Amino acid sequence: MNTTDMAMGLFRVCLVVVTAIINHPLLFPRENATVPENEEEIIRKMQEHQEKLQMEQLRLEEEVSRLVAEKEALRQIEDEDQQQQLEAHTTWDLWSTLCMILFLIIEVWRQDHQDGTFPDCLGADEDELSGPGGAPLRGLPLPNRATLDHFYEHCIRSATGDATRTREFVEGFVDDLLEALRSICNRNTDMEMEDFIGVGSMYENWQVERPLLCHLFVPFVPPEPYSFHPEFWCSRLSMPLERQGYGQIKVTLADGDSLGCICGKTKFGEDMLCLLHGRNRGAWPRSGGSNEMEDLLCSRESSYLDAMQVMKWFQTALTKAWHRISHKYEFDLAFGELDTPGSLKIKFRSGKFMPFVLTPVIQCNDSDLYFTSQLPKEPCRGAPASNTDWLLSFAVYERQFLRMTAKALPEGACHLSCLQIASFLLSKQSRLTGPSGLSDYHLKTALLHLLLSRQAADWKTSQLDVRLQELFCFLERSLLEKKLHHFFVGNHKVPEAMGLPEVVRRAEPLNLFRSFVLQRTLYRHTVDSFYEMLKNAPTLISEYSLHVPSDRASPPPKAVAL
């Protein structure tokens, strides 16, 4: 019951009481009653009493009206407060949503549609480059040129002095190994191996890490009448981000007809393998078929080449080839890393070892591009989406560009010295804080961009300290912007004399740091590790200049015997 009802109930009780009093027989006798002598006095008192009751009624009505008005006012205030809170909450949610959408639009635009060349710190003010704790990059100075020269001569040049002998030994052995592999294959029905191609830092003359590692590409082609047709990711209308930089290899007949099988027309050797079918020589699987496919090089129910199957086939072929010639050598051969198909290691009886990598690759038409089955080592580059995705390698073009550029540079140019020192510092930092998203390939990519932007005279030997500082400046800007474009893909500044395929030149630039946008933990660790490397660089270079370690070789990894 509310206040209004209580007031009305009290008013009614008072009326009943007054009515009862007025009509009481003692006050108004009806029969044979004698009128009191003081009748006028009684009437006067009754009138006064009636007036008092009317006054009380008016007061009660005013009180009830006041209470009702107060209650209505309180209810209106509460309703207004609730409405204001609801409007404020709705407005905040709306602004939060709009801000989030705006932030995502800006981020997508910055990553995908921002035009212009690769972040260039060549003409930027060094004060704008923030280092650890907000300090500018130039606040972490590298040692002077004399210290850098001494460090390079005693810690880098001396460590790579036997690179030529290492290459000659490995190349001679690989020639013999591939010749043995060809001898056990039927040239009419099995894969055909071509001559190897040296790639990577060992053949670009800037490798620093010990032991020295030769990386060799081994192109292979299918037997007749099959042929390989590479498909670039950039030649398609749409491609998921994780598959950019990859491609697929379609297996067709040489005349361009759809994929078929010739195992019914050609007699295979006992150890030979049909490109499409396993040892059961079953028919190409149809929907609902029960035929099993074993040891296929093509993906199941697909005409695209399977990278994992090629890895297994290549390792098996290498094992057979080694067993054929092992009696000629006084050392053992073992597989090094199981996730790399051709990671091999020569083990001498003295306990020393010599690693090298043979990677099966497929040439892209008549260019120097190669599809490789080797999985990427960089944490910031994800694994391929499927087994039919092959990583596109520009290693041969990179080697050719460095050779072509070196011809125009002054004698004793410092470009490779900068790359070697940066690679040395990165390897030492990785041992201290673990691997990060920054790799030697990113260092080389940054150097290639600088070589294309700088004049030849800027790479004199006397400019080593300036160019090294500039290289780190370039990497810092790239990390802060999360953008490092691939040197060849979509780069119109690359000389046409390189012979790069037009489909690659016209492609959208490929950002090697794109994964940092989503992998925040990896990005934070990479940035912290980079600044820690810059901070430790002066002390590290000075220490290694005075105390050159006697044993630079890292402990040999576990090997799997062939």
Coordinates of C-alpha atoms in Angstrom, one line a residue:
M1 CA 0.0 0.0 0.0
N2 CA 1.4 3.4 -1.0
T3 CA 1.2 6.7 0.8
T4 CA -1.8 8.0 -1.1
D5 CA -3.9 5.0 -0.1
M6 CA -3.0 5.3 3.5
A7 CA -4.0 9.0 3.5
M8 CA -7.4 8.3 1.9
G9 CA -8.1 5.5 4.4
L10 CA -7.4 7.8 7.3
F11 CA -9.6 10.5 5.9
R12 CA -12.5 8.0 5.5
V13 CA -12.1 6.8 9.1
C14 CA -12.3 10.4 10.3
L15 CA -15.5 11.1 8.4
V16 CA -17.1 8.0 9.9
V17 CA -16.2 9.0 13.4
V18 CA -17.5 12.6 12.9
T19 CA -20.7 11.3 11.4
A20 CA -21.2 8.9 14.3
I21 CA -20.6 11.7 16.8
I22 CA -23.0 14.1 15.1
N23 CA -25.8 11.5 14.9
H24 CA -25.3 10.2 18.4
P25 CA -28.7 10.2 20.3
L26 CA -27.3 11.9 23.3
L27 CA -26.6 14.9 21.2
F28 CA -29.8 14.9 19.2
P29 CA -32.7 13.2 21.0
R30 CA -35.5 12.5 18.6
E31 CA -38.5 11.6 20.7
N32 CA -39.8 13.7 23.6
A33 CA -36.5 15.1 24.0
T34 CA -36.2 18.3 25.9
V35 CA -34.1 20.9 24.1
P36 CA -31.3 21.9 26.4
E37 CA -31.2 25.4 27.5
N38 CA -27.8 26.0 26.0
E39 CA -28.8 24.9 22.5
E40 CA -27.3 27.9 20.8
E41 CA -24.0 27.1 22.6
I42 CA -24.1 23.5 21.3
I43 CA -24.8 24.6 17.7
R44 CA -22.0 27.1 17.9
K45 CA -19.7 24.4 19.1
M46 CA -20.8 22.0 16.4
Q47 CA -20.2 24.6 13.7
E48 CA -16.8 25.2 15.1
H49 CA -16.1 21.5 15.1
Q50 CA -17.4 21.2 11.5
E51 CA -15.1 24.0 10.5
K52 CA -12.2 22.2 12.1
L53 CA -13.1 19.0 10.3
Q54 CA -13.2 20.9 7.0
M55 CA -9.9 22.4 7.7
E56 CA -8.5 19.1 8.5
Q57 CA -9.9 17.6 5.4
L58 CA -8.3 20.4 3.3
R59 CA -5.0 19.8 5.1
L60 CA -5.1 16.1 4.5
E61 CA -6.0 16.6 0.8
E62 CA -3.1 19.0 0.4
E63 CA -0.8 16.5 2.2
V64 CA -1.9 13.7 -0.1
S65 CA -1.4 15.9 -3.2
R66 CA 2.1 16.9 -2.0
L67 CA 3.0 13.3 -1.4
V68 CA 1.7 12.3 -4.8
A69 CA 3.7 15.2 -6.5
E70 CA 6.9 14.2 -4.6
K71 CA 6.6 10.6 -5.6
E72 CA 5.9 11.5 -9.3
A73 CA 9.0 13.9 -9.2
L74 CA 11.2 11.1 -7.8
R75 CA 10.0 8.7 -10.4
Q76 CA 10.7 11.2 -13.2
I77 CA 14.2 11.8 -11.8
E78 CA 14.9 8.1 -11.7
D79 CA 13.6 7.6 -15.2
E80 CA 15.8 10.5 -16.5
D81 CA 18.9 9.0 -14.8
Q82 CA 18.3 5.6 -16.3
Q83 CA 17.8 7.1 -19.7
Q84 CA 21.0 9.2 -19.4
Q85 CA 23.0 6.1 -18.3
L86 CA 21.5 4.0 -21.2
E87 CA 22.3 6.8 -23.7
A88 CA 25.8 7.2 -22.3
H89 CA 26.5 3.4 -22.5
T90 CA 25.0 3.2 -26.0
T91 CA 27.1 6.2 -27.1
W92 CA 30.3 4.6 -25.6
D93 CA 29.7 1.3 -27.3
L94 CA 29.1 3.1 -30.6
W95 CA 32.3 5.1 -30.3
S96 CA 34.3 2.0 -29.3
T97 CA 33.0 0.1 -32.3
L98 CA 33.7 3.0 -34.7
C99 CA 37.2 3.5 -33.3
M100 CA 38.0 -0.3 -33.7
I101 CA 36.7 -0.2 -37.3
L102 CA 38.7 2.9 -38.0
F103 CA 41.9 1.3 -36.5
L104 CA 41.4 -1.9 -38.6
I105 CA 40.9 0.2 -41.8
I106 CA 44.0 2.2 -41.1
E107 CA 46.1 -0.9 -40.4
V108 CA 44.9 -2.7 -43.6
W109 CA 45.5 0.4 -45.7
R110 CA 48.9 0.8 -44.2
Q111 CA 49.9 -2.8 -44.9
D112 CA 48.3 -3.3 -48.3
H113 CA 47.5 -0.1 -50.1
Q114 CA 50.1 2.4 -48.9
D115 CA 52.0 3.3 -52.0
G116 CA 55.6 4.3 -52.3
T117 CA 59.0 2.7 -52.2
F118 CA 60.4 0.6 -49.5
P119 CA 61.0 2.5 -46.2
D120 CA 64.1 4.5 -46.8
C121 CA 66.2 5.9 -44.1
L122 CA 68.9 7.2 -46.4
G123 CA 67.7 10.8 -46.2
A124 CA 65.8 10.6 -42.9
D125 CA 66.8 12.4 -39.8
E126 CA 68.5 10.0 -37.5
D127 CA 66.8 11.6 -34.5
E128 CA 63.5 10.2 -35.7
L129 CA 64.7 6.6 -35.3
S130 CA 63.9 5.4 -31.8
G131 CA 66.0 2.8 -30.2
P132 CA 65.8 1.1 -26.8
G133 CA 63.9 3.2 -24.3
G134 CA 63.1 5.8 -26.9
A135 CA 66.8 6.6 -27.6
P136 CA 67.7 7.3 -31.2
L137 CA 69.6 4.7 -33.1
R138 CA 72.7 6.8 -33.4
G139 CA 72.7 6.8 -29.6
L140 CA 74.1 3.3 -29.9
P141 CA 77.3 4.0 -31.8
L142 CA 79.3 1.2 -33.5
P143 CA 83.1 1.1 -33.0
N144 CA 85.2 3.4 -35.2
R145 CA 86.4 2.3 -38.6
A146 CA 89.9 1.2 -37.3
T147 CA 88.3 -1.2 -34.8
L148 CA 85.9 -2.5 -37.5
D149 CA 88.7 -3.1 -39.9
H150 CA 90.8 -5.0 -37.3
F151 CA 87.7 -7.0 -36.3
Y152 CA 86.9 -7.9 -39.9
E153 CA 90.5 -9.0 -40.8
H154 CA 91.0 -11.1 -37.7
C155 CA 87.5 -12.6 -37.0
I156 CA 85.8 -12.8 -40.4
R157 CA 88.3 -12.9 -43.2
S158 CA 90.5 -15.4 -41.5
A159 CA 87.5 -17.6 -40.6
T160 CA 86.4 -17.8 -44.3
G161 CA 89.8 -18.2 -45.8
D162 CA 89.4 -21.9 -46.6
A163 CA 86.0 -21.4 -48.3
T164 CA 87.5 -22.1 -51.7
R165 CA 89.0 -25.4 -50.7
T166 CA 85.7 -26.4 -49.0
R167 CA 83.7 -25.7 -52.2
E168 CA 86.1 -27.6 -54.4
F169 CA 86.0 -30.7 -52.2
V170 CA 82.2 -30.7 -51.8
E171 CA 81.6 -30.1 -55.5
G172 CA 83.9 -32.9 -56.5
F173 CA 82.1 -35.3 -54.2
V174 CA 78.6 -34.2 -55.3
D175 CA 79.6 -34.7 -58.9
D176 CA 80.5 -38.3 -58.2
L177 CA 77.3 -38.8 -56.1
L178 CA 75.0 -37.5 -58.8
E179 CA 76.7 -39.5 -61.4
A180 CA 76.1 -42.6 -59.3
L181 CA 72.5 -41.6 -58.9
R182 CA 72.0 -41.2 -62.7
S183 CA 73.6 -44.6 -63.3
I184 CA 70.9 -46.4 -61.2
C185 CA 68.1 -44.6 -62.9
N186 CA 66.4 -45.5 -66.2
R187 CA 66.6 -42.4 -68.3
N188 CA 63.4 -43.4 -70.2
T189 CA 61.2 -43.9 -67.2
D190 CA 62.7 -42.2 -64.1
M191 CA 63.5 -38.7 -63.1
E192 CA 66.6 -37.1 -64.7
M193 CA 69.0 -35.1 -62.6
E194 CA 70.7 -32.1 -64.1
D195 CA 74.0 -30.5 -62.9
F196 CA 74.0 -28.8 -59.5
I197 CA 73.9 -25.0 -59.0
G198 CA 75.8 -23.4 -56.1
V199 CA 73.6 -20.8 -54.2
G200 CA 73.6 -19.0 -50.9
S201 CA 76.2 -17.1 -48.8
M202 CA 78.9 -19.6 -49.5
Y203 CA 78.8 -18.8 -53.3
E204 CA 78.1 -15.1 -52.7
N205 CA 81.3 -14.9 -50.6
W206 CA 79.8 -13.6 -47.3
Q207 CA 79.2 -16.6 -45.1
V208 CA 80.5 -16.2 -41.6
E209 CA 79.1 -19.1 -39.6
R210 CA 81.2 -22.1 -39.0
P211 CA 81.3 -24.8 -40.1
L212 CA 81.2 -23.6 -43.7
L213 CA 78.1 -24.8 -45.5
C214 CA 77.7 -25.4 -49.2
H215 CA 74.1 -25.2 -50.5
L216 CA 73.5 -26.8 -53.9
F217 CA 70.4 -26.9 -56.0
V218 CA 69.8 -30.1 -58.0
P219 CA 67.3 -29.5 -60.8
F220 CA 65.3 -32.5 -62.0
V221 CA 63.0 -33.1 -64.9
P222 CA 60.3 -35.8 -65.5
P223 CA 60.7 -38.6 -68.0
E224 CA 59.0 -38.4 -71.3
P225 CA 56.2 -37.9 -72.1
Y226 CA 55.6 -36.0 -68.9
S227 CA 56.3 -32.3 -68.3
F228 CA 56.1 -29.9 -65.4
H229 CA 54.1 -26.7 -65.6
P230 CA 54.8 -24.3 -62.7
E231 CA 52.0 -22.0 -61.6
F232 CA 53.0 -18.8 -59.8
W233 CA 50.9 -17.5 -56.9
C234 CA 51.0 -14.0 -58.4
S235 CA 49.4 -15.2 -61.7
R236 CA 46.1 -16.0 -60.0
L237 CA 43.3 -13.5 -59.2
S238 CA 43.2 -14.3 -55.5
M239 CA 45.6 -16.1 -53.2
P240 CA 45.6 -16.5 -49.4
L241 CA 48.3 -14.5 -47.6
E242 CA 50.0 -17.6 -46.2
R243 CA 50.5 -18.9 -49.8
Q244 CA 52.1 -15.8 -51.2
G245 CA 55.6 -16.7 -52.3
Y246 CA 54.6 -20.3 -53.1
G247 CA 53.4 -22.0 -56.2
Q248 CA 52.3 -25.3 -57.5
I249 CA 53.7 -27.6 -60.2
K250 CA 51.2 -29.4 -62.5
V251 CA 52.2 -32.6 -64.1
T252 CA 50.9 -32.9 -67.7
L253 CA 51.8 -34.8 -70.9
A254 CA 54.4 -33.1 -73.0
D255 CA 51.9 -32.3 -75.7
G256 CA 49.7 -30.5 -73.2
D257 CA 47.0 -33.1 -73.0
S258 CA 45.4 -33.9 -69.6
L259 CA 47.3 -36.1 -67.3
G260 CA 47.4 -39.8 -68.2
C261 CA 49.4 -42.9 -67.5
I262 CA 51.8 -44.8 -69.8
C263 CA 52.6 -47.6 -67.5
G264 CA 50.5 -50.0 -69.6
K265 CA 52.5 -49.1 -72.7
T266 CA 56.0 -49.0 -71.2
K267 CA 57.8 -51.7 -69.4
F268 CA 59.3 -50.4 -66.1
G269 CA 62.4 -51.8 -64.5
E270 CA 62.1 -53.6 -61.2
D271 CA 63.2 -50.5 -59.1
M272 CA 61.5 -47.9 -61.4
L273 CA 58.5 -45.9 -60.4
C274 CA 55.7 -44.6 -62.5
L275 CA 55.2 -40.9 -61.9
L276 CA 51.5 -41.3 -61.3
H277 CA 51.1 -44.8 -59.8
G278 CA 52.7 -46.8 -57.1
R279 CA 54.2 -50.3 -57.3
N280 CA 50.8 -51.9 -57.6
R281 CA 50.6 -50.2 -61.0
G282 CA 46.9 -49.6 -60.4
A283 CA 44.8 -47.3 -62.5
W284 CA 44.5 -43.6 -61.7
P285 CA 41.9 -43.5 -58.9
R286 CA 38.4 -42.8 -59.7
S287 CA 35.7 -41.7 -57.3
G288 CA 34.8 -44.6 -55.2
G289 CA 37.7 -46.7 -56.4
S290 CA 39.6 -49.0 -54.0
N291 CA 43.0 -48.9 -55.6
E292 CA 45.8 -47.9 -53.2
M293 CA 48.5 -45.4 -54.3
E294 CA 51.9 -46.0 -52.8
D295 CA 55.0 -43.9 -53.2
L296 CA 53.3 -41.4 -55.4
L297 CA 55.1 -38.2 -56.5
C298 CA 51.8 -36.5 -57.3
S299 CA 49.3 -35.5 -54.6
R300 CA 46.5 -38.0 -53.9
E301 CA 43.7 -37.5 -56.4
S302 CA 45.5 -34.5 -57.9
S303 CA 47.8 -33.8 -60.9
Y304 CA 50.0 -31.5 -58.8
L305 CA 53.5 -32.5 -57.6
D306 CA 53.7 -33.4 -53.9
A307 CA 56.7 -31.9 -52.2
M308 CA 56.8 -34.4 -49.4
Q309 CA 56.7 -37.3 -51.8
V310 CA 59.6 -35.7 -53.7
M311 CA 61.6 -35.4 -50.5
K312 CA 61.2 -39.1 -49.7
W313 CA 62.0 -40.1 -53.2
F314 CA 65.2 -37.9 -53.2
Q315 CA 66.4 -39.2 -49.9
T316 CA 65.9 -42.8 -51.1
A317 CA 67.8 -42.1 -54.3
L318 CA 70.7 -40.5 -52.5
T319 CA 71.0 -43.5 -50.2
K320 CA 71.2 -45.9 -53.1
A321 CA 73.7 -43.7 -54.9
W322 CA 76.0 -43.5 -51.8
H323 CA 75.9 -47.3 -51.3
R324 CA 77.1 -47.6 -54.9
I325 CA 80.2 -45.5 -54.4
S326 CA 80.9 -45.7 -50.7
H327 CA 83.8 -48.1 -51.2
K328 CA 85.8 -45.4 -52.9
Y329 CA 85.9 -43.0 -49.9
E330 CA 87.4 -43.2 -46.4
F331 CA 84.6 -41.3 -44.7
D332 CA 81.0 -41.9 -43.9
L333 CA 77.9 -40.0 -45.2
A334 CA 74.9 -39.3 -43.1
F335 CA 71.7 -37.2 -43.2
G336 CA 71.9 -34.1 -41.0
E337 CA 68.4 -32.5 -40.6
L338 CA 65.5 -34.8 -41.2
D339 CA 63.1 -32.0 -42.2
T340 CA 65.5 -31.1 -45.1
P341 CA 65.6 -33.6 -47.9
G342 CA 69.2 -33.2 -48.9
S343 CA 70.9 -32.1 -45.7
L344 CA 74.0 -34.3 -45.7
K345 CA 77.1 -34.5 -43.6
I346 CA 80.5 -36.0 -44.4
K347 CA 82.0 -37.6 -41.3
F348 CA 85.7 -38.1 -41.3
R349 CA 87.5 -40.7 -39.1
S350 CA 89.2 -37.9 -37.2
G351 CA 85.9 -36.8 -35.8
K352 CA 85.6 -33.7 -38.0
F353 CA 82.6 -33.3 -40.3
M354 CA 81.7 -31.2 -43.3
P355 CA 78.0 -30.4 -43.9
F356 CA 76.4 -29.6 -47.2
V357 CA 72.8 -29.4 -48.6
L358 CA 71.5 -30.8 -51.8
T359 CA 68.0 -29.5 -52.5
P360 CA 65.8 -31.0 -55.3
V361 CA 64.4 -28.1 -57.3
I362 CA 62.3 -27.5 -60.4
Q363 CA 63.2 -24.8 -62.9
C364 CA 60.4 -22.3 -63.8
N365 CA 60.3 -22.4 -67.6
D366 CA 63.5 -20.9 -69.0
S367 CA 64.2 -18.5 -66.1
D368 CA 66.5 -18.7 -63.2
L369 CA 63.6 -19.1 -60.8
Y370 CA 63.4 -22.4 -59.0
F371 CA 60.7 -24.1 -57.0
T372 CA 62.2 -25.8 -54.0
S373 CA 60.9 -28.5 -51.7
Q374 CA 62.9 -27.2 -48.7
L375 CA 60.9 -25.9 -45.9
P376 CA 61.6 -22.3 -44.8
K377 CA 63.7 -21.8 -41.7
E378 CA 62.5 -18.3 -40.8
P379 CA 60.0 -18.3 -37.9
C380 CA 58.2 -15.3 -39.5
R381 CA 57.4 -17.3 -42.6
G382 CA 54.8 -20.0 -42.0
A383 CA 54.9 -23.5 -43.4
P384 CA 53.2 -24.2 -46.7
A385 CA 49.5 -24.6 -46.6
S386 CA 49.6 -28.0 -48.3
N387 CA 52.1 -30.5 -49.7
T388 CA 51.5 -29.3 -53.2
D389 CA 52.9 -25.8 -52.3
W390 CA 56.5 -25.2 -53.4
L391 CA 58.6 -22.3 -52.2
L392 CA 59.8 -20.0 -55.0
S393 CA 63.5 -19.3 -54.7
F394 CA 65.3 -16.3 -56.2
A395 CA 68.7 -17.5 -55.0
V396 CA 70.3 -17.7 -58.5
Y397 CA 69.1 -14.2 -59.3
E398 CA 70.4 -12.9 -56.0
R399 CA 73.8 -14.3 -56.8
Q400 CA 73.8 -12.8 -60.3
F401 CA 72.8 -9.4 -59.0
L402 CA 75.6 -9.3 -56.4
R403 CA 78.1 -10.3 -59.2
M404 CA 76.7 -7.7 -61.6
T405 CA 76.8 -4.9 -58.9
A406 CA 80.3 -5.8 -57.8
K407 CA 81.6 -5.0 -61.2
A408 CA 80.5 -1.4 -60.9
L409 CA 81.7 -0.9 -57.3
P410 CA 85.1 0.4 -56.3
E411 CA 87.9 -2.0 -55.6
G412 CA 87.6 -3.5 -52.2
A413 CA 84.0 -2.4 -51.8
C414 CA 82.6 -2.8 -48.3
H415 CA 79.1 -4.1 -49.2
L416 CA 79.8 -7.7 -48.4
S417 CA 81.9 -6.7 -45.3
C418 CA 78.8 -4.9 -43.9
L419 CA 76.7 -8.0 -44.5
Q420 CA 79.2 -10.3 -42.9
I421 CA 79.5 -8.1 -39.8
A422 CA 75.7 -7.9 -39.5
S423 CA 75.4 -11.6 -39.9
F424 CA 78.1 -12.2 -37.3
L425 CA 76.3 -10.0 -34.7
L426 CA 72.9 -11.6 -35.5
S427 CA 74.3 -15.2 -35.0
K428 CA 75.9 -14.2 -31.7
Q429 CA 72.7 -12.6 -30.5
S430 CA 70.6 -15.6 -31.5
R431 CA 72.8 -17.8 -29.3
L432 CA 72.2 -15.4 -26.4
T433 CA 68.5 -14.8 -26.6
G434 CA 67.4 -17.6 -29.0
P435 CA 66.3 -17.3 -32.6
S436 CA 64.0 -14.4 -33.6
G437 CA 62.0 -13.4 -36.7
L438 CA 65.1 -11.7 -38.1
S439 CA 67.3 -13.9 -40.4
D440 CA 70.4 -13.6 -42.6
Y441 CA 68.0 -13.5 -45.6
H442 CA 66.4 -10.3 -44.2
L443 CA 69.9 -8.8 -43.8
K444 CA 70.8 -9.7 -47.4
T445 CA 67.4 -8.3 -48.6
A446 CA 68.1 -5.0 -46.9
L447 CA 71.6 -4.8 -48.4
L448 CA 70.2 -5.4 -51.9
H449 CA 67.8 -2.5 -51.4
L450 CA 70.7 -0.3 -50.3
L451 CA 72.9 -1.3 -53.2
L452 CA 70.1 -0.3 -55.6
S453 CA 69.6 3.1 -53.8
R454 CA 73.3 4.2 -53.3
Q455 CA 75.8 5.4 -55.7
A456 CA 78.8 3.1 -56.4
A457 CA 81.2 5.5 -54.8
D458 CA 79.4 5.3 -51.5
W459 CA 80.7 1.7 -51.0
K460 CA 84.4 2.5 -50.7
T461 CA 86.3 0.7 -48.0
S462 CA 86.6 3.9 -46.0
Q463 CA 82.8 4.0 -45.7
L464 CA 82.4 0.7 -43.9
D465 CA 81.3 2.2 -40.6
V466 CA 78.8 4.6 -42.3
R467 CA 77.3 1.9 -44.5
L468 CA 77.0 -0.6 -41.6
Q469 CA 75.2 2.1 -39.5
E470 CA 72.9 2.7 -42.5
L471 CA 72.1 -1.0 -42.8
F472 CA 71.0 -1.2 -39.2
C473 CA 69.0 2.0 -39.7
F474 CA 67.3 0.5 -42.6
L475 CA 66.4 -2.7 -40.7
E476 CA 65.1 -0.7 -37.8
R477 CA 62.7 1.3 -39.9
S478 CA 61.6 -1.9 -41.6
L479 CA 60.9 -3.5 -38.2
L480 CA 59.0 -0.5 -36.8
E481 CA 56.8 -0.4 -39.9
K482 CA 56.6 -4.2 -40.1
K483 CA 57.4 -3.9 -43.8
L484 CA 60.4 -5.4 -45.7
H485 CA 59.6 -5.9 -49.4
H486 CA 61.1 -8.8 -51.3
F487 CA 63.8 -7.4 -53.5
F488 CA 62.7 -8.9 -56.8
V489 CA 58.9 -9.4 -56.5
G490 CA 57.1 -6.3 -57.8
N491 CA 60.3 -4.2 -57.8
H492 CA 60.4 -2.1 -61.0
K493 CA 63.9 -0.7 -60.1
V494 CA 65.5 -4.1 -60.7
P495 CA 67.5 -3.8 -64.0
E496 CA 65.8 -5.5 -66.9
A497 CA 69.1 -7.1 -67.8
M498 CA 68.5 -9.5 -65.0
G499 CA 66.0 -11.3 -67.1
L500 CA 63.3 -11.6 -64.4
P501 CA 60.0 -13.0 -65.6
E502 CA 57.5 -10.4 -66.4
V503 CA 54.8 -12.0 -64.2
V504 CA 57.1 -11.5 -61.2
R505 CA 58.0 -7.9 -62.1
R506 CA 54.3 -6.9 -62.4
A507 CA 53.3 -8.7 -59.2
E508 CA 52.3 -6.9 -56.0
P509 CA 55.3 -6.3 -53.7
L510 CA 55.7 -9.2 -51.3
N511 CA 56.2 -8.1 -47.6
L512 CA 58.6 -10.4 -45.8
F513 CA 57.5 -8.9 -42.4
R514 CA 53.8 -9.2 -43.0
S515 CA 53.4 -12.1 -40.4
F516 CA 54.6 -9.7 -37.7
V517 CA 51.2 -8.0 -37.8
L518 CA 49.5 -11.1 -36.4
Q519 CA 52.4 -12.8 -34.5
R520 CA 52.7 -10.1 -31.8
T521 CA 54.8 -12.2 -29.5
L522 CA 57.3 -13.0 -32.2
Y523 CA 57.4 -9.4 -33.3
R524 CA 58.0 -8.1 -29.8
H525 CA 60.8 -10.7 -29.3
T526 CA 62.4 -9.8 -32.6
V527 CA 62.4 -6.0 -31.9
D528 CA 63.8 -6.6 -28.4
S529 CA 66.5 -8.9 -29.7
F530 CA 67.4 -6.5 -32.5
Y531 CA 67.9 -3.6 -30.1
E532 CA 69.8 -5.9 -27.7
M533 CA 72.1 -6.8 -30.6
L534 CA 72.8 -3.1 -31.3
K535 CA 73.5 -2.5 -27.6
N536 CA 75.9 -5.4 -27.4
A537 CA 77.6 -4.7 -30.8
P538 CA 80.4 -2.4 -29.6
T539 CA 81.4 -4.6 -26.7
L540 CA 81.2 -7.8 -28.8
I541 CA 83.3 -6.4 -31.6
S542 CA 85.9 -5.1 -29.2
E543 CA 86.1 -8.3 -27.3
Y544 CA 86.4 -10.5 -30.5
S545 CA 89.0 -8.2 -31.9
L546 CA 91.3 -8.8 -28.9
H547 CA 90.4 -12.5 -28.2
V548 CA 89.8 -14.5 -31.4
P549 CA 88.4 -17.9 -30.4
S550 CA 90.5 -20.8 -31.4
D551 CA 87.6 -23.2 -32.2
R552 CA 84.9 -21.5 -34.2
A553 CA 83.1 -24.7 -35.2
S554 CA 79.8 -25.4 -33.5
P555 CA 79.3 -28.9 -32.0
P556 CA 78.0 -31.4 -34.7
P557 CA 74.3 -32.2 -34.6
K558 CA 73.0 -35.7 -34.3
A559 CA 73.2 -37.6 -37.6
V560 CA 71.1 -40.4 -39.0
A561 CA 73.4 -42.9 -40.8
L562 CA 72.6 -43.9 -44.3

